[in-house]
Short mmCIF file of C-alpha atoms in Angstrom, two decimals:
data_model
loop_
_atom_site.label_atom_id
_atom_site.label_comp_id
_atom_site.label_asym_id
_atom_site.label_seq_id
_atom_site.Cartn_x
_atom_site.Cartn_y
_atom_site.Cartn_z
CA MET A 1 33.61 15.47 9.16
CA ASN A 2 37.34 14.72 8.05
CA ASN A 3 36.16 11.21 7.08
CA THR A 4 32.99 12.13 5.74
CA VAL A 5 34.63 14.37 2.89
CA PRO A 6 36.76 11.71 1.29
CA VAL A 7 33.96 9.26 0.90
CA LEU A 8 31.88 11.84 -0.70
CA GLN A 9 34.68 12.79 -3.04
CA MET A 10 35.03 9.03 -3.90
CA ILE A 11 31.48 8.65 -4.41
CA THR A 12 31.02 12.00 -6.92
CA GLN A 13 34.30 10.61 -8.80
CA SER A 14 33.06 7.31 -9.32
CA ASP A 15 32.24 6.01 -13.00
CA ILE A 16 28.78 5.66 -14.02
CA VAL A 17 28.17 1.71 -13.11
CA THR A 18 29.06 2.49 -9.40
CA MET A 19 26.63 5.52 -9.43
CA VAL A 20 24.00 3.32 -10.83
CA ILE A 21 24.71 0.64 -8.06
CA LEU A 22 24.77 3.17 -5.29
CA GLY A 23 21.70 4.70 -6.35
CA ILE A 24 19.95 1.27 -6.54
CA LEU A 25 21.14 0.61 -2.96
CA ALA A 26 20.02 4.17 -1.92
CA PHE A 27 16.58 3.47 -3.10
CA MET A 28 16.63 0.20 -1.17
CA SER A 29 17.90 1.98 1.98
CA LEU A 30 15.40 4.54 1.80
CA GLY A 31 12.27 2.16 0.77
CA SER A 32 13.33 -0.20 3.60
CA TRP A 33 13.60 2.64 6.82
CA GLY A 34 10.38 3.92 5.29
CA ILE A 35 8.62 0.61 5.73
CA ILE A 36 10.37 -0.10 9.05
CA ILE A 37 9.59 3.31 10.72
CA VAL A 38 5.55 3.07 9.24
CA LYS A 39 5.19 -0.44 10.29
CA PHE A 40 6.92 0.22 13.74
CA PHE A 41 4.52 2.81 14.84
CA LYS A 42 1.46 0.96 13.25
CA HIS A 43 2.24 -2.12 15.07
CA LYS A 44 2.45 -0.30 18.37
CA SER A 45 -0.93 1.74 17.63
CA ASN A 46 -2.36 -1.82 16.42
CA LEU A 47 -1.37 -3.41 20.05
CA ARG A 48 -2.82 -0.55 22.11
CA ALA A 49 -6.14 -0.39 20.06
CA ASN A 50 -6.40 -4.47 20.46
CA ALA A 51 -5.56 -4.49 24.09
CA LYS A 52 -8.25 -1.75 24.68
CA PHE A 53 -11.16 -3.52 22.52
CA PHE A 54 -10.12 -6.99 24.28
CA LYS A 55 -10.57 -5.16 27.64
CA GLU A 56 -13.95 -4.27 26.69
CA PHE A 57 -15.02 -7.42 25.15
CA CYS A 58 -14.12 -9.23 28.54
CA LYS A 59 -16.79 -7.40 29.81
CA LEU A 60 -19.54 -8.76 27.53
CA LYS A 61 -22.12 -11.20 28.79
CA HIS A 62 -23.87 -11.77 25.49
CA PHE A 63 -23.00 -11.84 22.12
CA SER A 64 -25.84 -9.07 21.16
CA GLU A 65 -23.53 -6.75 23.15
CA LEU A 66 -20.62 -6.99 20.40
CA GLN A 67 -22.47 -5.18 17.96
CA LYS A 68 -22.53 -2.07 20.12
CA LEU A 69 -18.90 -2.48 21.18
CA CYS A 70 -17.99 -2.64 17.67
CA THR A 71 -19.81 0.76 16.95
CA VAL A 72 -18.03 2.76 19.93
CA SER A 73 -14.55 1.27 19.39
CA SER A 74 -11.67 2.80 17.24
CA ASP A 75 -10.33 0.77 14.45
CA SER A 76 -8.24 -2.44 15.42
CA ALA A 77 -7.61 -5.76 14.09
CA LEU A 78 -9.99 -7.30 16.72
CA ARG A 79 -12.64 -4.88 15.82
CA LEU A 80 -12.34 -5.73 12.17
CA LEU A 81 -12.82 -9.41 13.07
CA SER A 82 -15.74 -8.93 15.35
CA VAL A 83 -17.31 -6.89 12.56
CA GLU A 84 -16.65 -9.91 9.94
CA VAL A 85 -18.66 -12.31 12.40
CA LEU A 86 -21.40 -9.84 12.89
CA ASN A 87 -21.83 -9.64 9.20
CA GLU A 88 -21.85 -13.25 8.95
CA VAL A 89 -24.26 -13.75 11.77
CA SER A 90 -26.57 -11.22 10.03
CA LYS A 91 -27.09 -13.52 7.12
CA PHE A 92 -28.26 -16.51 9.50
CA LYS A 93 -32.11 -16.98 9.47
CA GLY A 94 -34.56 -19.14 11.25
CA LYS A 95 -34.99 -20.39 14.73
CA VAL A 96 -32.14 -21.93 16.63
CA THR A 97 -32.18 -25.60 16.92
CA TYR A 98 -29.88 -28.20 18.21
CA GLU A 99 -29.27 -29.24 14.61
CA SER A 100 -28.29 -25.87 13.54
CA ILE A 101 -25.93 -25.12 15.99
CA GLN A 102 -23.04 -26.79 14.49
CA HIS A 103 -23.78 -25.66 10.91
CA ARG A 104 -23.75 -21.71 12.22
CA SER A 105 -20.50 -22.34 14.29
CA SER A 106 -18.95 -24.14 11.31
CA LEU A 107 -19.83 -20.85 9.07
CA LEU A 108 -18.47 -18.61 11.67
CA GLU A 109 -15.32 -20.60 11.94
CA ASP A 110 -15.03 -20.08 8.21
CA ALA A 111 -15.40 -16.36 8.67
CA ILE A 112 -12.88 -15.98 11.45
CA GLN A 113 -10.50 -17.72 9.19
CA ARG A 114 -10.81 -15.67 6.36
CA SER A 115 -10.87 -12.56 8.41
CA ILE A 116 -7.63 -13.42 9.85
CA GLU A 117 -6.03 -14.43 6.67
CA GLY A 118 -7.02 -10.97 5.44
CA ILE A 119 -5.68 -9.25 8.46
CA ARG A 120 -2.43 -11.23 8.47
CA MET A 121 -1.96 -10.10 4.59
CA GLY A 122 -2.39 -6.35 5.33
CA GLU A 123 0.28 -6.73 8.27
CA ASP A 124 2.54 -8.44 6.10
CA ARG A 125 2.27 -5.85 3.26
CA TYR A 126 5.63 -4.38 2.08
CA LEU A 127 7.60 -6.89 3.94
CA THR A 128 8.71 -8.67 0.70
CA PHE A 129 10.56 -5.36 -0.19
CA LEU A 130 12.48 -5.63 3.07
CA ALA A 131 13.23 -9.43 2.13
CA THR A 132 14.37 -8.56 -1.40
CA SER A 133 16.38 -5.56 -0.25
CA SER A 134 18.36 -7.86 2.45
CA ASN A 135 19.00 -10.47 -0.05
CA LEU A 136 19.98 -8.24 -3.14
CA ALA A 137 21.80 -5.39 -1.29
CA PRO A 138 25.07 -7.53 -0.67
CA PHE A 139 25.11 -8.85 -4.07
CA PHE A 140 24.80 -5.38 -5.59
CA GLY A 141 27.49 -4.37 -3.15
CA LEU A 142 29.68 -7.08 -4.29
CA LEU A 143 29.01 -6.29 -8.01
CA GLY A 144 30.34 -2.90 -7.54
CA THR A 145 33.30 -4.03 -5.53
CA VAL A 146 34.20 -6.32 -8.29
CA TRP A 147 33.55 -3.71 -10.98
CA GLY A 148 35.77 -1.39 -9.04
CA ILE A 149 38.54 -3.99 -8.63
CA MET A 150 38.41 -4.58 -12.28
CA ILE A 151 38.83 -0.72 -12.98
CA ALA A 152 41.69 -0.70 -10.36
CA PHE A 153 43.58 -3.56 -12.35
CA PHE A 154 42.91 -1.63 -15.62
CA GLN A 155 44.45 1.45 -14.28
CA ILE A 156 47.63 -0.62 -13.43
CA GLY A 157 47.89 -1.62 -16.76
CA HIS A 158 47.24 1.61 -18.12
CA HIS A 159 49.96 3.26 -16.08
CA GLY A 160 52.30 0.35 -16.31
CA SER A 161 52.63 0.43 -12.16
CA ALA A 162 51.15 -1.17 -9.17
CA ASP A 163 51.90 1.64 -7.03
CA LEU A 164 49.64 2.44 -3.98
CA THR A 165 48.62 5.80 -5.34
CA VAL A 166 47.26 4.21 -8.63
CA VAL A 167 45.60 1.21 -7.18
CA ALA A 168 44.65 2.50 -3.77
CA PRO A 169 41.81 5.05 -5.13
CA GLY A 170 40.13 2.37 -7.26
CA ILE A 171 40.06 -0.20 -4.39
CA ALA A 172 38.60 2.43 -1.93
CA MET A 173 35.90 3.04 -4.38
CA ALA A 174 35.24 -0.32 -4.87
CA LEU A 175 34.82 -1.10 -1.12
CA ILE A 176 32.07 1.79 -0.91
CA THR A 177 29.78 -0.17 -2.62
CA THR A 178 30.16 -3.23 -0.20
CA VAL A 179 29.76 -1.04 2.85
CA ALA A 180 26.53 0.34 1.29
CA GLY A 181 25.30 -2.99 0.46
CA LEU A 182 25.77 -4.08 4.03
CA LEU A 183 24.24 -0.95 5.56
CA VAL A 184 21.30 -1.69 3.52
CA ALA A 185 21.20 -5.31 4.10
CA ILE A 186 21.64 -5.47 7.92
CA PRO A 187 18.61 -3.14 8.79
CA ALA A 188 16.08 -4.84 6.24
CA SER A 189 16.94 -8.23 7.37
CA ALA A 190 16.47 -7.14 10.98
CA GLY A 191 13.18 -5.65 10.45
CA TYR A 192 11.85 -8.37 8.00
CA ASN A 193 12.68 -10.84 11.04
CA TYR A 194 11.32 -8.54 13.48
CA PHE A 195 7.82 -7.84 11.83
CA THR A 196 7.43 -11.48 10.70
CA SER A 197 7.82 -12.71 14.42
CA LYS A 198 5.42 -10.06 15.52
CA ASN A 199 2.89 -10.54 12.91
CA GLY A 200 2.95 -14.50 13.56
CA SER A 201 2.44 -13.68 17.28
CA ASN A 202 -0.40 -11.41 16.55
CA GLU A 203 -1.94 -14.23 14.37
CA THR A 204 -2.07 -16.65 17.29
CA SER A 205 -3.65 -13.97 19.31
CA TYR A 206 -6.19 -13.21 16.69
CA TYR A 207 -7.07 -16.98 16.59
CA ASN A 208 -7.47 -17.17 20.36
CA PHE A 209 -9.96 -14.03 20.20
CA GLY A 210 -11.86 -15.59 17.44
CA SER A 211 -12.34 -18.64 19.52
CA GLN A 212 -13.70 -16.44 22.43
CA VAL A 213 -15.93 -14.46 19.84
CA LEU A 214 -17.25 -18.06 18.79
CA SER A 215 -17.53 -19.26 22.28
CA LEU A 216 -19.74 -16.40 23.09
CA PHE A 217 -21.86 -16.92 20.23
CA LYS A 218 -22.23 -20.52 20.72
CA ARG A 219 -23.44 -19.99 24.59
CA GLY A 220 -26.24 -17.43 23.01
CA ASP A 221 -27.26 -20.04 20.64
CA MET A 222 -27.27 -22.79 23.31
CA LEU A 223 -29.39 -20.49 25.94
CA ALA A 224 -31.74 -19.84 22.90
CA VAL A 225 -32.49 -23.39 22.27
CA GLU A 226 -32.71 -24.20 26.04
CA GLY A 227 -35.18 -21.35 26.52
CA VAL A 228 -37.47 -22.69 23.63
CA ALA A 229 -37.14 -26.26 25.09
CA GLU A 230 -38.22 -25.18 28.38
CA GLU A 231 -41.03 -22.96 27.16
CA GLU A 232 -42.16 -26.26 25.37
CA ALA A 233 -41.88 -28.31 28.60
#
């Protein structure tokens, strides 16, 4: 408490430029922490939902069962991917042949690619704010420090004395912005790197899941073709 009061006094006694810089840094800090907290809980929730969906998916024996799984499952990235695949499959027409299998699979690969890109864009949303805050906050802090030092030198010239009682308050106020800039940049940088890494891992798992969905679909097509071939034989 004894350390907090002098800091608050220095902030309230700062000039307009320093106050503006501190206001910008406060906005960056609130925005960064808000994004970090919201994304952290969303990431944990998504992991649980994906794990539950994947566990049920592994029990499927036929591609046709995927529709029912998507209907009864809660929202998750894997469910969204599966729904996109099902929507693409619903557009297929005609009897399955050996010639059409490759074409149908290629269309599903495109659908999976588009779906994963859309999911990744959603997961990366607002991370730009964290990156911007981590990059700009130290410079705003430095700007405030340089400005404060200029004011301190002006006061030295105005009073005609370099006494510590004249210089110290200005230097102290100048250093506040440096500290504020670092307090914004450090968590913003850590949060950006953390979520970028996690989203990259998620993307890899989405592609792996998409490959399994595609394999399940191909097996269904092959069984259909083989069944027709057996009937004709």
